[in-house]
CSV table of C-alpha atoms in Angstrom, one decimal:
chain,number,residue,atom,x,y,z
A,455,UNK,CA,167.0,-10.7,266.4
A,456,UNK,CA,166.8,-7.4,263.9
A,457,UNK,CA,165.2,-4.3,265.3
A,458,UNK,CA,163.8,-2.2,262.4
A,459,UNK,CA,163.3,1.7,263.6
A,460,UNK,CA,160.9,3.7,261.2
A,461,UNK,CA,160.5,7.0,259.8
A,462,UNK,CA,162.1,10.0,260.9
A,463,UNK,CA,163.3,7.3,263.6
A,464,UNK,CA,166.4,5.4,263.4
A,465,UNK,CA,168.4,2.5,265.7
A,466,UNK,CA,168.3,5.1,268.2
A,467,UNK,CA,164.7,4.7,269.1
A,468,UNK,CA,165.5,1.3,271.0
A,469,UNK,CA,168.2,2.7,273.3
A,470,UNK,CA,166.7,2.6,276.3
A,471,UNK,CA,165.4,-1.4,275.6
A,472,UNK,CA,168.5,-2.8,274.2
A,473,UNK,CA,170.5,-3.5,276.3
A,474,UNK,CA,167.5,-6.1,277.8
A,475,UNK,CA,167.1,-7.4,274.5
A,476,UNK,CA,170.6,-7.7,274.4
A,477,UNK,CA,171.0,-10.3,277.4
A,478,UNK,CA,169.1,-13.3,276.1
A,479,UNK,CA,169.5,-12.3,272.1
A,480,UNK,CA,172.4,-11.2,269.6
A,481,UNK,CA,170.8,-8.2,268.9
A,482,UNK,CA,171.1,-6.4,265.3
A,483,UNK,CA,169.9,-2.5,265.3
A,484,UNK,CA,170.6,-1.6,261.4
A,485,UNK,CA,169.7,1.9,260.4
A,486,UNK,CA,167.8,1.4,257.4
A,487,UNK,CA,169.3,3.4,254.2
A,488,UNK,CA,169.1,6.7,254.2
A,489,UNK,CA,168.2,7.0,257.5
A,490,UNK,CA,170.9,7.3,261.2
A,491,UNK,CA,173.8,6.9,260.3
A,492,UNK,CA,173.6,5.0,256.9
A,493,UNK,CA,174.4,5.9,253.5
A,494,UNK,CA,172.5,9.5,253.1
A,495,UNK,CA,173.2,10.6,249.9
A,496,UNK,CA,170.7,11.6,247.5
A,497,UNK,CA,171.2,8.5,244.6
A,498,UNK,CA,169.1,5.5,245.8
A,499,UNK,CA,165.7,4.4,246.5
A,500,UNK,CA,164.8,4.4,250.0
A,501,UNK,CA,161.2,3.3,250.0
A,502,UNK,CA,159.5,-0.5,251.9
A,503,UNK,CA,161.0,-3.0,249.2
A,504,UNK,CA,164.0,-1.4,249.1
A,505,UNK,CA,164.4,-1.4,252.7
A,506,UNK,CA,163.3,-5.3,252.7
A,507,UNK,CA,165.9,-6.0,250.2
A,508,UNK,CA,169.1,-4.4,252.6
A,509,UNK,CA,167.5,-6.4,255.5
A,510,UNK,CA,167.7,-9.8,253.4
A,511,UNK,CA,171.0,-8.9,252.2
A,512,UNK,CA,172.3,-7.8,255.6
A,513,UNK,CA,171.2,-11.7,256.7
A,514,UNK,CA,173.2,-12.7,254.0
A,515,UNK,CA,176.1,-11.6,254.8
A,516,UNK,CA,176.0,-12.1,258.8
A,517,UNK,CA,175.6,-15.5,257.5
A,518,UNK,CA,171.5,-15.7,259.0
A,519,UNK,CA,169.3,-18.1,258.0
A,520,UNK,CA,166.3,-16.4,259.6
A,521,UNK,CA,166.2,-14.6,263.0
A,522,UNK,CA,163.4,-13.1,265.4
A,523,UNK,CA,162.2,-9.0,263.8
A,524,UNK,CA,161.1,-6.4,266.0
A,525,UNK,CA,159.4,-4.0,263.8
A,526,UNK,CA,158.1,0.1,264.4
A,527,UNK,CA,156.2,2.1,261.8
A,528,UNK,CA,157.9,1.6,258.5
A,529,UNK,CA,159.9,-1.7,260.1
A,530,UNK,CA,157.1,-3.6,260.8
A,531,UNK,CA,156.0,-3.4,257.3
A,532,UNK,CA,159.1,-4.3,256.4
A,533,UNK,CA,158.8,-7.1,258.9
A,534,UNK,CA,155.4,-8.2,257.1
A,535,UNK,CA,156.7,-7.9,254.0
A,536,UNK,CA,159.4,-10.5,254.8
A,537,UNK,CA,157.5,-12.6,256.9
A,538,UNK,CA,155.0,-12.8,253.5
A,539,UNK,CA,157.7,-13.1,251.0
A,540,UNK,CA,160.4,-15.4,253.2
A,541,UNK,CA,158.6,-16.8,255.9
A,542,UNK,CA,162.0,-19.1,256.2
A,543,UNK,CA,163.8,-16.7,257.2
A,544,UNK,CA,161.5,-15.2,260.2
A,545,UNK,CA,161.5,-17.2,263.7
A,546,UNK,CA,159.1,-14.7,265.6
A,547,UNK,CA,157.6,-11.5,264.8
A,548,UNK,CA,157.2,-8.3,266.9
A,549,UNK,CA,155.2,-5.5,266.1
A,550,UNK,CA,154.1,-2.0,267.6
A,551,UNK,CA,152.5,0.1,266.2
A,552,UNK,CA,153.5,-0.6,262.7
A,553,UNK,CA,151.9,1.0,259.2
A,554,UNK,CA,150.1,-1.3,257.7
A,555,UNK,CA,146.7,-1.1,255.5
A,556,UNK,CA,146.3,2.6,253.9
A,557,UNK,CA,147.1,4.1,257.4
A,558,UNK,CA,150.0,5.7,256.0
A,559,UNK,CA,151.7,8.2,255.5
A,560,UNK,CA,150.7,10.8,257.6
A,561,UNK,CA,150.0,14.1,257.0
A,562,UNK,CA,153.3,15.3,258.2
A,563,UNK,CA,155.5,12.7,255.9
A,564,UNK,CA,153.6,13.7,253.0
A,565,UNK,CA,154.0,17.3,253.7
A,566,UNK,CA,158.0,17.0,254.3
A,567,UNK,CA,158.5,14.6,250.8
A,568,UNK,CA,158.0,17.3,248.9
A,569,UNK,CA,160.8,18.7,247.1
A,570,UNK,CA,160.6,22.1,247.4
A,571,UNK,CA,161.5,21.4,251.7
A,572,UNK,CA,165.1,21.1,250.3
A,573,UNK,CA,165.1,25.1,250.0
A,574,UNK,CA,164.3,24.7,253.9
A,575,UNK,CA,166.9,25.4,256.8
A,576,UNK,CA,167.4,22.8,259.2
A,577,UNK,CA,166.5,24.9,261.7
A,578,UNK,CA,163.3,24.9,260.1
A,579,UNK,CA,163.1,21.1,259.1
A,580,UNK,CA,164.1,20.2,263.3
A,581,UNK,CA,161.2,22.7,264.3
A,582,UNK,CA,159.0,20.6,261.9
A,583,UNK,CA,160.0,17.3,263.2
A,584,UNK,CA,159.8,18.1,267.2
A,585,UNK,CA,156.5,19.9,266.6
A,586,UNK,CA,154.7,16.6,266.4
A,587,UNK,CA,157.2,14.6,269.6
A,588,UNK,CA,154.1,15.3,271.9
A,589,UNK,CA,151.7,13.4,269.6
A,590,UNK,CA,153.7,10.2,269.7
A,591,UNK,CA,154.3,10.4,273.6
A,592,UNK,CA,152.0,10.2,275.9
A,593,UNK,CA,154.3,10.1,278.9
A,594,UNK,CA,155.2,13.8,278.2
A,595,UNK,CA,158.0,13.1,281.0
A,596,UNK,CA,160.0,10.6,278.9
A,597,UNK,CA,159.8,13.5,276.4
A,598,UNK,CA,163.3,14.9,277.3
A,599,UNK,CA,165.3,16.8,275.4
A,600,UNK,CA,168.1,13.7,275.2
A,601,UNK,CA,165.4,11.6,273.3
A,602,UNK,CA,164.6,14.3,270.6
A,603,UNK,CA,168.5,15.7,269.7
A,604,UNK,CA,168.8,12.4,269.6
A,605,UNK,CA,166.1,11.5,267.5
A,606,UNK,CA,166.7,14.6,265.0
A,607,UNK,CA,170.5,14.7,264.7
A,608,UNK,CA,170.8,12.9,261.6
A,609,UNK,CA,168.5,15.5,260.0
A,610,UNK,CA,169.5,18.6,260.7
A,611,UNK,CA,172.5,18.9,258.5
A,612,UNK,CA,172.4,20.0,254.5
A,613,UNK,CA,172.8,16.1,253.6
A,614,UNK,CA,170.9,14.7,256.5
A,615,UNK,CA,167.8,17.4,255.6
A,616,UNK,CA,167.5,16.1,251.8
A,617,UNK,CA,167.7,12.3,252.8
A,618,UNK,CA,164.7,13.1,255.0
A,619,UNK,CA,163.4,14.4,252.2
A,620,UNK,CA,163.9,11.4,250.4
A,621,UNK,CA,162.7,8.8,253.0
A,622,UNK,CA,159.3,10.9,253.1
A,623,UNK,CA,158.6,10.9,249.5
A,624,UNK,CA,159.2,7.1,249.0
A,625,UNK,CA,156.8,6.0,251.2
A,626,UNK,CA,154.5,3.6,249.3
A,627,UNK,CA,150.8,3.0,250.4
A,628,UNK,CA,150.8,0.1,247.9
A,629,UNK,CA,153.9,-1.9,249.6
A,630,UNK,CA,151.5,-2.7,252.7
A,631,UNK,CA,148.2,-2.6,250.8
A,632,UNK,CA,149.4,-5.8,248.6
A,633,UNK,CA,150.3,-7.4,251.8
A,634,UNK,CA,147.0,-7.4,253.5
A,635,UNK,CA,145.4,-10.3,251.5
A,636,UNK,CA,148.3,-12.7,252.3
A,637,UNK,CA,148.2,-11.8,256.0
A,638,UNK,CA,146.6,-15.0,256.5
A,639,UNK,CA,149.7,-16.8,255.0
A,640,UNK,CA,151.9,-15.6,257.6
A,641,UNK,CA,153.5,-18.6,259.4
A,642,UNK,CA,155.5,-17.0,262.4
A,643,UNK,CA,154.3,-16.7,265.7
A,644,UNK,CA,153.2,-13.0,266.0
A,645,UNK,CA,152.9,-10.5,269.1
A,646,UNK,CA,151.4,-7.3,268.8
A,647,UNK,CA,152.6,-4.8,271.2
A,648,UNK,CA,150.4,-1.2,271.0
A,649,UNK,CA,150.1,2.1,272.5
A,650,UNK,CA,146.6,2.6,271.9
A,651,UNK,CA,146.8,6.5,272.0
A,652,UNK,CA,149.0,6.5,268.9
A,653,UNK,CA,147.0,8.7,266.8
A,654,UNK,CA,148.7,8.2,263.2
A,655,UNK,CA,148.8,4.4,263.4
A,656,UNK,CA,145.7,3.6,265.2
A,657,UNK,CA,145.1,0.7,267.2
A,658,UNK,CA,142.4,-0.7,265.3
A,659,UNK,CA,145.1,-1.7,263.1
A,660,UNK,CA,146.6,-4.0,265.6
A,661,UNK,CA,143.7,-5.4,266.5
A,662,UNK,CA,143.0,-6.1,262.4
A,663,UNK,CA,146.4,-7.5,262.1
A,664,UNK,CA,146.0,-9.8,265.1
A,665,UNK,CA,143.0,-11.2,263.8
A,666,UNK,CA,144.1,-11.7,260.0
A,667,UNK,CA,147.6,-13.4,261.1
A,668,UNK,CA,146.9,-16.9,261.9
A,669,UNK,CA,149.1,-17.2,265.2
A,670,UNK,CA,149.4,-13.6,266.8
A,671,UNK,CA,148.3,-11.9,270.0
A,672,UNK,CA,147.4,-8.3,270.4
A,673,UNK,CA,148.7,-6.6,273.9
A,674,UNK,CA,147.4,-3.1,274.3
A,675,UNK,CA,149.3,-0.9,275.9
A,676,UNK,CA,147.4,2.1,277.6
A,677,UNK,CA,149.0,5.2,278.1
A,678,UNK,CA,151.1,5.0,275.8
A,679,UNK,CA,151.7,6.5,272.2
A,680,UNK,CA,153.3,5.9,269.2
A,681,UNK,CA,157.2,5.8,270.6
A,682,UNK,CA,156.3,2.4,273.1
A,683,UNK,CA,160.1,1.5,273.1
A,684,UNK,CA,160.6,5.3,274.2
A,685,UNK,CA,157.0,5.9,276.1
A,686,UNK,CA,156.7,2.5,278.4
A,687,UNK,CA,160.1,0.6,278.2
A,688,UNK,CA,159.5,-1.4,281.0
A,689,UNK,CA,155.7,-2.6,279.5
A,690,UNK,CA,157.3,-2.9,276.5
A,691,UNK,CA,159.9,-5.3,277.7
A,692,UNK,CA,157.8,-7.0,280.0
A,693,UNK,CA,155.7,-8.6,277.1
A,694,UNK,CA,158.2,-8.7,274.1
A,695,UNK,CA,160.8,-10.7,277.2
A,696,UNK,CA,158.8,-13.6,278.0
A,697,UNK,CA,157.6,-13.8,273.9
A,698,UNK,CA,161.0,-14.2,273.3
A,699,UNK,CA,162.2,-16.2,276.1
A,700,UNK,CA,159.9,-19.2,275.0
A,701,UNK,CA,160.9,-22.1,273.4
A,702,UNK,CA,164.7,-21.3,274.0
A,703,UNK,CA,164.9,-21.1,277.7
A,704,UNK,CA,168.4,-23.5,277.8
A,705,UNK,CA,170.9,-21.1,276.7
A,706,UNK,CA,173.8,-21.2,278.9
A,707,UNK,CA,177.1,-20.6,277.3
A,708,UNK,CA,175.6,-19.0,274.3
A,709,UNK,CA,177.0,-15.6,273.6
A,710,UNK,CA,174.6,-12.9,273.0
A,711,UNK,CA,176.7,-10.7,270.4
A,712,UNK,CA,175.0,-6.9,270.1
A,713,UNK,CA,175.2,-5.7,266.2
A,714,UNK,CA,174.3,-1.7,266.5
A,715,UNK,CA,175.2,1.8,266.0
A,716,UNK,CA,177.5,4.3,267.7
A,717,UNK,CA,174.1,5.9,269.1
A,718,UNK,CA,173.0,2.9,270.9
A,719,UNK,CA,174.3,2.3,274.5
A,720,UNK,CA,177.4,-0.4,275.1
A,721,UNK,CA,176.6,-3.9,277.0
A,722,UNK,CA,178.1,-4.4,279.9
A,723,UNK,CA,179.9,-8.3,280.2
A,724,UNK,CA,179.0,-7.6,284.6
A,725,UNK,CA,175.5,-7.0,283.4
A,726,UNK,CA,175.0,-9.8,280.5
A,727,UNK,CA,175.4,-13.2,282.1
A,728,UNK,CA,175.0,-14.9,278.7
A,729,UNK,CA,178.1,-12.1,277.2
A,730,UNK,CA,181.6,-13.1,277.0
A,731,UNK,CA,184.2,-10.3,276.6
A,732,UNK,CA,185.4,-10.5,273.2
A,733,UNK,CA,181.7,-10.2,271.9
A,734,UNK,CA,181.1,-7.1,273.6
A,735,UNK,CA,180.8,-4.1,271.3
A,736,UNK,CA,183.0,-1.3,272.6
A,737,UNK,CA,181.5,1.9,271.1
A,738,UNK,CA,181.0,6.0,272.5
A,739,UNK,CA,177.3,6.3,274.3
A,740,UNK,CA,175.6,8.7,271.5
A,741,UNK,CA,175.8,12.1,273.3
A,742,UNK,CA,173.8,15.4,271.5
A,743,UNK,CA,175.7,17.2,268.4
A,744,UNK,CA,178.4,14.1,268.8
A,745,UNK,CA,177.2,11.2,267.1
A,746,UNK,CA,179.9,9.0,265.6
A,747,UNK,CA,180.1,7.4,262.4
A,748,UNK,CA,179.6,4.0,262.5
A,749,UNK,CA,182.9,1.7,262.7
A,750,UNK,CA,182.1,-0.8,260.2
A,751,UNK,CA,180.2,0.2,256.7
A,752,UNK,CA,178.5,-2.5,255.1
A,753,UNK,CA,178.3,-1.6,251.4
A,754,UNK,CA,176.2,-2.5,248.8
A,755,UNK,CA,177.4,-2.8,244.9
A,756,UNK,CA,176.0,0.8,244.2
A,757,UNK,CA,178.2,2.2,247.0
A,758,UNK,CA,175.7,2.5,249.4
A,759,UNK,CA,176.4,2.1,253.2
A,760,UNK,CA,174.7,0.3,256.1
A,761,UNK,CA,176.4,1.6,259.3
A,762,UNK,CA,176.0,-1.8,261.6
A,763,UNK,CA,178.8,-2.5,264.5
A,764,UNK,CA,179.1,-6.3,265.3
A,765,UNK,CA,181.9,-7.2,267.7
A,766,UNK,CA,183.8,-9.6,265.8
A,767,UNK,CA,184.0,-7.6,262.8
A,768,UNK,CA,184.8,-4.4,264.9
A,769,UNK,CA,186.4,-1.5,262.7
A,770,UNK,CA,186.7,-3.9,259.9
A,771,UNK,CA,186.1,-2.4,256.6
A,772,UNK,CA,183.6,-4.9,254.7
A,773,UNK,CA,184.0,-5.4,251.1
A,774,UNK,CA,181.3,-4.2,248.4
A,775,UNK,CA,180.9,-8.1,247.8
A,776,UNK,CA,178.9,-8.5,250.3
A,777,UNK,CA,175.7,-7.4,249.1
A,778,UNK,CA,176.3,-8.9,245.6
């Protein structure tokens, strides 16, 4: 399966639902570009297509056919997009609380895509982005102060403040507004997963989106906000689990390979029946002011990077090729 983060989130949003995931599935937690730990300079397009593009690419070259998406915000219409454009290469679909429609962007995103935030200290930009945490949690105790350094790091430095920047201001209305009349077209099995109190992608939405794709299911969430994967992991998991789980319930011996970035937690082979140890990623936990580079860069022919770590291609340095 590929978990897509969205905006100003990155892999680091599922780190406390991973390693769950990560028992029954070979997870993949790419950070899309520009965002986490991925490519940040200021040279490439960062908006809905182009992230749709990586994600096929990044199949590509992990040699997948199709595979399960979990998509948040901006990944779920990324998710949509690919379940429109390639339905053969999506299994399953998860979403929560994606963007889809004209609900987006917000307010906020618009505000910070403007230029002119580049004369900005990061000081000021991290200010900006933790003012609004307590709108997208409604559990104000799973609002600790790990989840937002974490959350922020990759933004408060000069080049992480203008790629910001740069993921704000490419954020297309259009990319999910052409999608809505083919929603009908959508062939994968769908479950919607919501916090209704979300109050910039609004529930309504789900329950739209449920009703226009052929084969989906709408599971509301209450208490709970815009961060679900960070507000009510265990409600979370206790619907996306099961989803998952049917339809490929004989899966002894298969190894369940974890694909993610040095801010995601490591899988333990004690704790993963279906785990062997040589596909166990080995990686530092993501601590505050310490994240790590990813081990392995993907990179695309215009020299961008895709920070993924898969266990069999552990610090391996992967050609430019491979997004050819």
């Amino acid at each position: 399966m590929i978990l897509m983060h969205g905006i100003p989130t990155w892999s680091y949003l599922y780190h406390d639902v991973v390693d769950d995931l990560a028992r029954q599935n070979r997870v993949i937690a790419p950070d899309f570009i520009g965002h986490g730990n991925s490519d940040q300079r200021d040279m490439f397009d960062r908006s809905l297509v182009a992230q749709y593009t990586m994600i096929l690419a990044l199949m590509d070259h992990l040699g997948l056919a199709s595979a399960s998406l979990i998509g948040h915000d901006t990944g779920g219409g990324v998710a949509l997009m690919m379940a429109i454009e390639k339905p053969e290469r999506v299994e399953r679909m998860i979403l929560s609380n994606v963007v889809a429609y004209d609900s987006w962007p917000i307010d906020d995103m618009i505000d910070i895509g403007r230029p002119d935030w580049k004369t900005r200290s990061t000081d000021e930009i991290r200010d900006f982005l933790t003012s609004g945490f307590s709108e997208g949690l409604s559990r104000k105790e799973r609002l600790t102060p790990e989840f937002v350094d974490g959350i922020v790091a990759p933004y408060v430095t000069e080049v992480g403040k203008i790629s910001l920047i740069r993921n704000a201001s490419g954020l297309n209305t259009s990319h999910t507004t052409m999608l809505a009349p083919r929603h009908g077209r959508i062939a994968a099995e769908t479950l919607l997963v919501w916090g209704v109190d979300d109050p910039w992608q609004p529930v309504g939405d789900g329950e739209r989106l449920a009703d226009e794709i052929p084969n989906a299911r709408l599971v509301k969430v209450a208490n709970a906000s815009h961060w679900i994967q960070q507000d009510a992991p265990e409600e979370w998991l206790s619907h996306v689990l099961p989803f998952l789980r049917s339809g490929h319930e004989d899966r002894a011996g298969w190894n369940s390979w974890v694909i993610h970035l040095s801010g995601l937690r490591n899988i333990s082979p004690a704790a993963d029946p279906f785990c062997s140890s040589d596909s166990v990623v080995s990686v530092p936990n993501w601590a505050p002011g310490a994240v790590d580079k990813p081990a392995v860069l993907v990179e695309a022919p215009d020299q961008r990077e895709i920070g993924v770590i898969e266990s069999n291609i552990l610090r391996r340095k992967v050609g430019r090729d491979a997004f050819a």
